[in-house]
Coordinates of C-alpha atoms in Angstrom, one line a residue:
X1 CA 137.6 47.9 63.7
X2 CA 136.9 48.0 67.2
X3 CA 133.8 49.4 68.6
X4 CA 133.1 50.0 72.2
X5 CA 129.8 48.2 73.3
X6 CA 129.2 47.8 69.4
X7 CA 127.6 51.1 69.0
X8 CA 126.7 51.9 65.7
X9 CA 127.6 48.7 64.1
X10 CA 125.0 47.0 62.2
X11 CA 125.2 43.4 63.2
X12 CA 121.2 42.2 61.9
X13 CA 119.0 42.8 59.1
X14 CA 115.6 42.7 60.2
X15 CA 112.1 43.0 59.2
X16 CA 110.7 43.1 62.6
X17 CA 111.2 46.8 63.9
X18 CA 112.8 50.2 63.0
X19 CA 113.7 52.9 65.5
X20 CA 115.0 56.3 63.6
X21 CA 115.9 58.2 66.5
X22 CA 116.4 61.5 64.3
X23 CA 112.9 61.6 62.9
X24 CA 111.8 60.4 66.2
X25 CA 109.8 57.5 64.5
X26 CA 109.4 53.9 65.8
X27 CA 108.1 51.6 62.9
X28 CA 106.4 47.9 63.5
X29 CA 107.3 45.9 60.7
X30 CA 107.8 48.6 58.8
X31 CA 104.3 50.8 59.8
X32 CA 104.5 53.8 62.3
X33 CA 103.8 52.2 65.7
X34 CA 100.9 54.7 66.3
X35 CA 99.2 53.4 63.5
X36 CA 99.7 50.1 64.0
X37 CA 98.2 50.0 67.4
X38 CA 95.8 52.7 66.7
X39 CA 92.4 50.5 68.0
X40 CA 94.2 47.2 68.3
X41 CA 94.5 44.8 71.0
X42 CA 97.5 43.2 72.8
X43 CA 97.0 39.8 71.0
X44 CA 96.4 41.9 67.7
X45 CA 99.5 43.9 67.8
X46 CA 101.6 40.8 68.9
X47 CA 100.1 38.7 65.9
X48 CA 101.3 41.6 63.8
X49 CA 105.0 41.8 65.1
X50 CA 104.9 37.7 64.8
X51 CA 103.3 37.1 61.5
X52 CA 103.9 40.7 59.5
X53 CA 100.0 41.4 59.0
X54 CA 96.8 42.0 60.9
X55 CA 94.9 39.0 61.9
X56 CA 91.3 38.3 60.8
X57 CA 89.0 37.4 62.7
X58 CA 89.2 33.5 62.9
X59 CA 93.1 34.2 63.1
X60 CA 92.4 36.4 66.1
X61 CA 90.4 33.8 67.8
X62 CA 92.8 31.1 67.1
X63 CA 95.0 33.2 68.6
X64 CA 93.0 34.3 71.8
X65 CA 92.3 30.6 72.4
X66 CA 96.2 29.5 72.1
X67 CA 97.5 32.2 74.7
X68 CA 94.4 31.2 77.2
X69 CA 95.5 27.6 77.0
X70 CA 98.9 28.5 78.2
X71 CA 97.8 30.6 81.0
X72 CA 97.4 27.3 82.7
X73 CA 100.5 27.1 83.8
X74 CA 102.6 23.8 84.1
X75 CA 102.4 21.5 87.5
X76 CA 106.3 21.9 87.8
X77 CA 106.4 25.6 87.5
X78 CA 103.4 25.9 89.8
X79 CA 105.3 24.1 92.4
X80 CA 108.4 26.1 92.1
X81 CA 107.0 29.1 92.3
X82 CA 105.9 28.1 95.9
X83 CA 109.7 27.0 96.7
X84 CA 111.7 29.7 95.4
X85 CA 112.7 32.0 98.2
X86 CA 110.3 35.0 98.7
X87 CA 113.6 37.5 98.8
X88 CA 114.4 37.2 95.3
X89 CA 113.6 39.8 93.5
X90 CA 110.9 39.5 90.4
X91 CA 113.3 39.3 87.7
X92 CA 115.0 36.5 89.1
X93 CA 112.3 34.7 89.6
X94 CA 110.7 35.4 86.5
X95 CA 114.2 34.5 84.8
X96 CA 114.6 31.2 86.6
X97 CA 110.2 29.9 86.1
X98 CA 111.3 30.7 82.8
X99 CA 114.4 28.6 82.5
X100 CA 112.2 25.6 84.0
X101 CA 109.4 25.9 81.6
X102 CA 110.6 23.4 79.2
X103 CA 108.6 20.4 79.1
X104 CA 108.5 17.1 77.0
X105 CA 105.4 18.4 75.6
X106 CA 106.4 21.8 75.1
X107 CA 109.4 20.4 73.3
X108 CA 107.3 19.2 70.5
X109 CA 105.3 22.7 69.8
X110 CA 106.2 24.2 66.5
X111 CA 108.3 27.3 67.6
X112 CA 105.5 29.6 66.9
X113 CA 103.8 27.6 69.3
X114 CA 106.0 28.2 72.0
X115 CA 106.7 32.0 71.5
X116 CA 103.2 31.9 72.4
X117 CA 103.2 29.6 75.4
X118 CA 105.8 31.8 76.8
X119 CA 104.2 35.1 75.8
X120 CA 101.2 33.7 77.7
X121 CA 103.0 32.0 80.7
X122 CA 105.2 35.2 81.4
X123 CA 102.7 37.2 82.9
X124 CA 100.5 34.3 84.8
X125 CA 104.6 33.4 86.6
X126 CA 105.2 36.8 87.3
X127 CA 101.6 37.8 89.0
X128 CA 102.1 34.6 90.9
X129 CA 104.9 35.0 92.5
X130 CA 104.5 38.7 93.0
X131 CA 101.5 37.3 95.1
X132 CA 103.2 34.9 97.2
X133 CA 106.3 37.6 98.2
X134 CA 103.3 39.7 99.3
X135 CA 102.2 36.4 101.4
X136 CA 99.3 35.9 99.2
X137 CA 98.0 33.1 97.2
X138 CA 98.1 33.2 93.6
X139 CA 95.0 33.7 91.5
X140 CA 93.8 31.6 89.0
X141 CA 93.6 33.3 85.8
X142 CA 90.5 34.2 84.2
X143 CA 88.7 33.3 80.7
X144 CA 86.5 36.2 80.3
X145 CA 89.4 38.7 80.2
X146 CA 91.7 39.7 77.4
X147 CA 95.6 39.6 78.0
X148 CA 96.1 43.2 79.7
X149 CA 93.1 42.4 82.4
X150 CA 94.1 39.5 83.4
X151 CA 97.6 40.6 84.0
X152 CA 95.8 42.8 86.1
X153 CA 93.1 40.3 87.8
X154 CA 95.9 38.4 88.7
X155 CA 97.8 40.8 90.2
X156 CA 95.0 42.5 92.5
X157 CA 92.8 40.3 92.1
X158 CA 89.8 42.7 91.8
X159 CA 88.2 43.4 88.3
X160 CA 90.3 45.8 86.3
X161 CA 88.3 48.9 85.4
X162 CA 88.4 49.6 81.7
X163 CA 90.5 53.5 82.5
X164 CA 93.3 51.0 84.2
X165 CA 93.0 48.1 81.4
X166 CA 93.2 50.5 78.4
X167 CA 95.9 52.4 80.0
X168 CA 98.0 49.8 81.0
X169 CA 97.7 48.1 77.7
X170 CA 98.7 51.2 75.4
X171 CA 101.8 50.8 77.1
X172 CA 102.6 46.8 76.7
X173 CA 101.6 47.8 72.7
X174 CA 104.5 50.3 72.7
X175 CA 106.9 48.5 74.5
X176 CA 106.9 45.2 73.2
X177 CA 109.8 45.8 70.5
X178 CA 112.4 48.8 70.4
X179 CA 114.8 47.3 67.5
X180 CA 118.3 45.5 68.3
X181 CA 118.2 46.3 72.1
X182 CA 120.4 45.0 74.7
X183 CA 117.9 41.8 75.7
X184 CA 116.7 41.6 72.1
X185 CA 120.4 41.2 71.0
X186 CA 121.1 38.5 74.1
X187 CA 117.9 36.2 72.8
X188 CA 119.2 36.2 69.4
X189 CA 122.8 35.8 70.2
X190 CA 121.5 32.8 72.6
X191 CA 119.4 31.3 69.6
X192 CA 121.5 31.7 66.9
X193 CA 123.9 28.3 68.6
X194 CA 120.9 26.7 67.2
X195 CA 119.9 26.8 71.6
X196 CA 116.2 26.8 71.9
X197 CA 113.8 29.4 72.8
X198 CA 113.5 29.0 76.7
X199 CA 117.5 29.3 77.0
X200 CA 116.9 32.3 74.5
X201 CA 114.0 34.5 76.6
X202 CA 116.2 33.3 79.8
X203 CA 119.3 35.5 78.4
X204 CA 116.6 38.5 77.6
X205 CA 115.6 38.2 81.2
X206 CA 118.9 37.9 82.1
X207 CA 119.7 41.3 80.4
X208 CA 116.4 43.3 81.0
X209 CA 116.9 42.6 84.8
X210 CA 120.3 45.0 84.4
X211 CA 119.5 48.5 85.2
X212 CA 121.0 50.0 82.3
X213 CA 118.4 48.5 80.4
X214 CA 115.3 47.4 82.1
X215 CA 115.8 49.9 85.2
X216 CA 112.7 50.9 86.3
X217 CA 111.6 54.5 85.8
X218 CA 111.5 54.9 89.9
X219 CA 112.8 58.5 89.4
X220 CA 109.7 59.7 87.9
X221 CA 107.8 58.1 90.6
X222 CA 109.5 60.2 92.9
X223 CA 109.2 63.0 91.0
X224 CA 105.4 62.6 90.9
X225 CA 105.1 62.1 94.4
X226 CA 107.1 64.8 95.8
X227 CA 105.3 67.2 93.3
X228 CA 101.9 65.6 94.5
X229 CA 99.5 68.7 93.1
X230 CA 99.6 71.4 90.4
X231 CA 100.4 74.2 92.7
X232 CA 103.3 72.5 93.6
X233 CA 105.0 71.8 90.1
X234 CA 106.8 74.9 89.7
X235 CA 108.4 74.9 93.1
X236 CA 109.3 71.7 93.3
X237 CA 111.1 71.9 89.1
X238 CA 112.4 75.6 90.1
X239 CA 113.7 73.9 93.2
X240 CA 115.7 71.1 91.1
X241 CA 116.9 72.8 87.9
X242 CA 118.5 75.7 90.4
X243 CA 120.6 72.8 92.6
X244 CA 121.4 71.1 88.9
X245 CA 119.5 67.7 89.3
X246 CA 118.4 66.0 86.9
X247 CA 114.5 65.8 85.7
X248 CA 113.9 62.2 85.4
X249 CA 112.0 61.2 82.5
X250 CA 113.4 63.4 79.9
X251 CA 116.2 63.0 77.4
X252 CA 116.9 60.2 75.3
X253 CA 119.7 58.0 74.0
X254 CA 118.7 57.6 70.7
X255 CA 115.3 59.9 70.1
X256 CA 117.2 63.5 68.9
X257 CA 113.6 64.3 69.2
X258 CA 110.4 63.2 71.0
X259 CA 110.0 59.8 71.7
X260 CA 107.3 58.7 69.6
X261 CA 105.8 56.2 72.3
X262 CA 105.4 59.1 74.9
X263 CA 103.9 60.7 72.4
X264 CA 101.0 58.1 72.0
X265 CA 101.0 58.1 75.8
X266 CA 100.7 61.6 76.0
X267 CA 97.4 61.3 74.1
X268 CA 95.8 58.8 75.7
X269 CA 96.4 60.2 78.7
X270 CA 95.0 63.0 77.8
X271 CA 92.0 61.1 76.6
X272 CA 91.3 59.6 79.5
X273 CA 91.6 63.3 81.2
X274 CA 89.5 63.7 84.5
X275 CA 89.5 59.8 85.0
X276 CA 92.6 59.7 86.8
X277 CA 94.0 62.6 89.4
X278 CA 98.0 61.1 88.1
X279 CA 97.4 61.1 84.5
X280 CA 96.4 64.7 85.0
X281 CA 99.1 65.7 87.1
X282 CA 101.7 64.3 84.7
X283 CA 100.0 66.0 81.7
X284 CA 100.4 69.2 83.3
X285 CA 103.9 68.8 84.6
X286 CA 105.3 67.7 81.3
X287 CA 104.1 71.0 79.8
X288 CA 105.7 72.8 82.4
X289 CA 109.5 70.9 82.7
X290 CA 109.6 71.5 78.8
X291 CA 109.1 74.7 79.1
X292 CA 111.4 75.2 81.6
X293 CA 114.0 72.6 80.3
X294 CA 113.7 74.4 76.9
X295 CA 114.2 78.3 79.0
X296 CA 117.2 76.6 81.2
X297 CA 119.2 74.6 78.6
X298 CA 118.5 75.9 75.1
X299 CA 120.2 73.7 72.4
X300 CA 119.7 70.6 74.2
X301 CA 117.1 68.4 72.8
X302 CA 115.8 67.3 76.2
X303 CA 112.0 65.8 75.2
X304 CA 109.7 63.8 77.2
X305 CA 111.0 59.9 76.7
X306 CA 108.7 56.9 77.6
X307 CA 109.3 56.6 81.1
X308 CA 108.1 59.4 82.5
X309 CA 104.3 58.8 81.2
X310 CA 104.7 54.9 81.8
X311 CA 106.0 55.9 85.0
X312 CA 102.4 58.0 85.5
X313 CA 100.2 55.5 83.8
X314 CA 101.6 52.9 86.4
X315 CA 101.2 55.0 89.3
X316 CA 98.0 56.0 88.1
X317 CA 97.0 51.7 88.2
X318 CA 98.7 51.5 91.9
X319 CA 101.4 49.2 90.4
X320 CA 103.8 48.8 93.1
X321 CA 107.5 49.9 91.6
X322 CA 109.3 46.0 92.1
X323 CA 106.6 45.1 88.8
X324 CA 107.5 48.2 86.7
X325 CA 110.3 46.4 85.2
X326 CA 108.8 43.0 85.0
X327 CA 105.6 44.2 83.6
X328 CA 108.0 46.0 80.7
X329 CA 109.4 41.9 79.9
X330 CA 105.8 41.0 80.0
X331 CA 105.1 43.2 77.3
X332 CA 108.9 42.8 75.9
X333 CA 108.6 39.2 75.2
X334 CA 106.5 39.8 72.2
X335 CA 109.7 41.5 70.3
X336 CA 112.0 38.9 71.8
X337 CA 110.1 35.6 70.4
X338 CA 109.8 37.7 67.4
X339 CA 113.5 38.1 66.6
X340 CA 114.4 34.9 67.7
X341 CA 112.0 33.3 64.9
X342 CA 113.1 36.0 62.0
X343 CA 117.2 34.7 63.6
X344 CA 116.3 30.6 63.2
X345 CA 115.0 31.6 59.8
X346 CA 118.1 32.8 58.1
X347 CA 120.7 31.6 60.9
X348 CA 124.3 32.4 61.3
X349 CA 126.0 32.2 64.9
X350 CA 126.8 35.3 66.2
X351 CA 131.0 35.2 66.6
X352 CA 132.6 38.6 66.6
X353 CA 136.4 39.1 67.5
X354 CA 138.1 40.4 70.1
X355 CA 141.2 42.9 70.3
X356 CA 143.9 41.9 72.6
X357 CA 145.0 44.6 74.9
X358 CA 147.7 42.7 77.2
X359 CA 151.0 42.8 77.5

């Protein structure tokens, strides 16, 4: 049976993820993703997806001590960072720090272990190099600060105010596995040759960087900024739903229905109401393209999807747009190593057929 882009087919049993885009539900290891996250960490919620339960506290510790380890990054990878050209974009030279990162010692690591080297090394690459393109130097990381903040330390290099951190880190929870994926499928296609786990998150990056996939939500950006204030929302909507444009940042693929993660988003912006002038705006605007979305083209489904709030929760940080899509791998990473573990566990090489179509 032959099935364009192998929609539909069911080509891995996992116990990592569920997305059931009728219900609208996104389950992490089998728990709605809301409640999983629900007054957890970064490093707790990536423990979870890894390991299949909540860490305690020594577990946690362990854990916070292995991934500030590997923010010290290797003395190769340091020194390519400073060689690779400065007019490459992110991805590739997040892809590329990544394909060097293997290492005699990193070799032996259990591969536990090195899903979190990498998960810890990701970000640390990415903030450095962003630096240098900008013609700054990098910044060392920083002990004292959990995961999301010192993404963000490194990035800025100014201290992270707990609005930005707790934002920022609501979306790396909700985006660090979304089932069998397009980069999620590459990493465990790329393992399953028995490959290792660098050549592995290498494909993902390789596949994330495609904007299909990984695009950045840019559109809703732009949408934010031309709309700028609340007296200009229903001009500027009216404006694009009477030429036929397209609102970015609505409508799904697979959710028939709300998109559980910009649901969660929704909230905590709305939580952190009155901190942030673009967390407000968005709030308001969503409210308002529904309505008119719902008045315009009855029948059609079109809900809020994850982009448009990540788009305002990163515009509300003053994340420039060329880290919106390597900030999602930062986060991604967690699902990838986690799929490539459950893969070596019960392995079978990937080898579907092909149908000729010649003459």
């Amino acid at each position: 049976m032959f099935q364009q882009g192998l929609k539909g087919v069911v080509a891995v049993q996992t116990a990592i993820a569920s997305v059931d885009g009728d219900l609208g539900e996104l389950r992490y290891r089998g728990e709605l993703v809301d409640t999983v996250i629900q007054g957890k960490s970064f490093e707790e919620t990536a423990y979870f997806l890894w390991y299949g339960q909540s860490p305690n506290s020594k577990q946690l510790e362990q854990l916070q001590q292995q991934l500030l380890f590997y923010r010290q990054l290797p003395a190769h990878i340091v020194q390519i960072t400073q060689l690779l050209p400065k007019e490459i974009s992110l991805m590739d030279a997040m892809r590329t720090l990544v394909s060097a990162y293997t290492h005699t010692k990193f070799q032996t690591l259990s591969a536990q272990e090195q899903a979190i080297a990498l998960t810890a090394a990701l970000p640390v690459m990415t903030a450095a190099f962003y630096r240098i393109q900008n013609g700054q130097q990098p910044v060392e990381p920083r002990d004292d600060l959990g995961h999301t903040a010192n993404y963000l330390w490194m990035i800025t290099e100014q201290q992270p105010s707990a609005v930005q951190t707790e934002a920022l880190e609501t979306y790396l929870k909700l985006t660090m596995e979304h089932g069998m994926n397009a980069s999620t499928f590459a990493a465990r296609v790329t393992i399953s040759t028995e490959s290792d786990l660098v050549s592995a998150i290498t494909s993902a990056l390789g596949t994330m960087k495609g904007p299909l996939h990984g695009g950045a939500p840019s559109g809703v950006i732009d949408l934010l900024d031309t709309i700028k204030t609340e007296a200009r929302i229903a001009p500027v909507i009216e404006d694009k739903l009477n030429r036929g444009e397209k609102i970015m940042g609505f409508g799904h693929r697979v959710y028939r229905t709300e998109d559980p993660r910009s649901i969660i988003l929704r909230k905590k912006c709305l939580e952190l109401q009155g901190e942030d002038a673009w967390l407000d705006l968005a709030v308001t605007a969503e409210s308002y393209i529904v309505e008119k979305l719902n008045e315009r083209k009855p029948g059609r489904a079109l809900y809020t999807n994850v982009e448009f709030y990540a788009a305002a929760i990163m515009r509300s940080i003053k994340m420039p747009t060329q880290l919106f899509t390597p900030t999602f791998s930062v986060a991604r990473i967690v699902g990838w190593t986690a799929h490539t573990l459950e893969q070596q566990e019960n392995n079978v090489i990937f080898r579907p057929q092909s149908e000729y179509i010649g003459t």
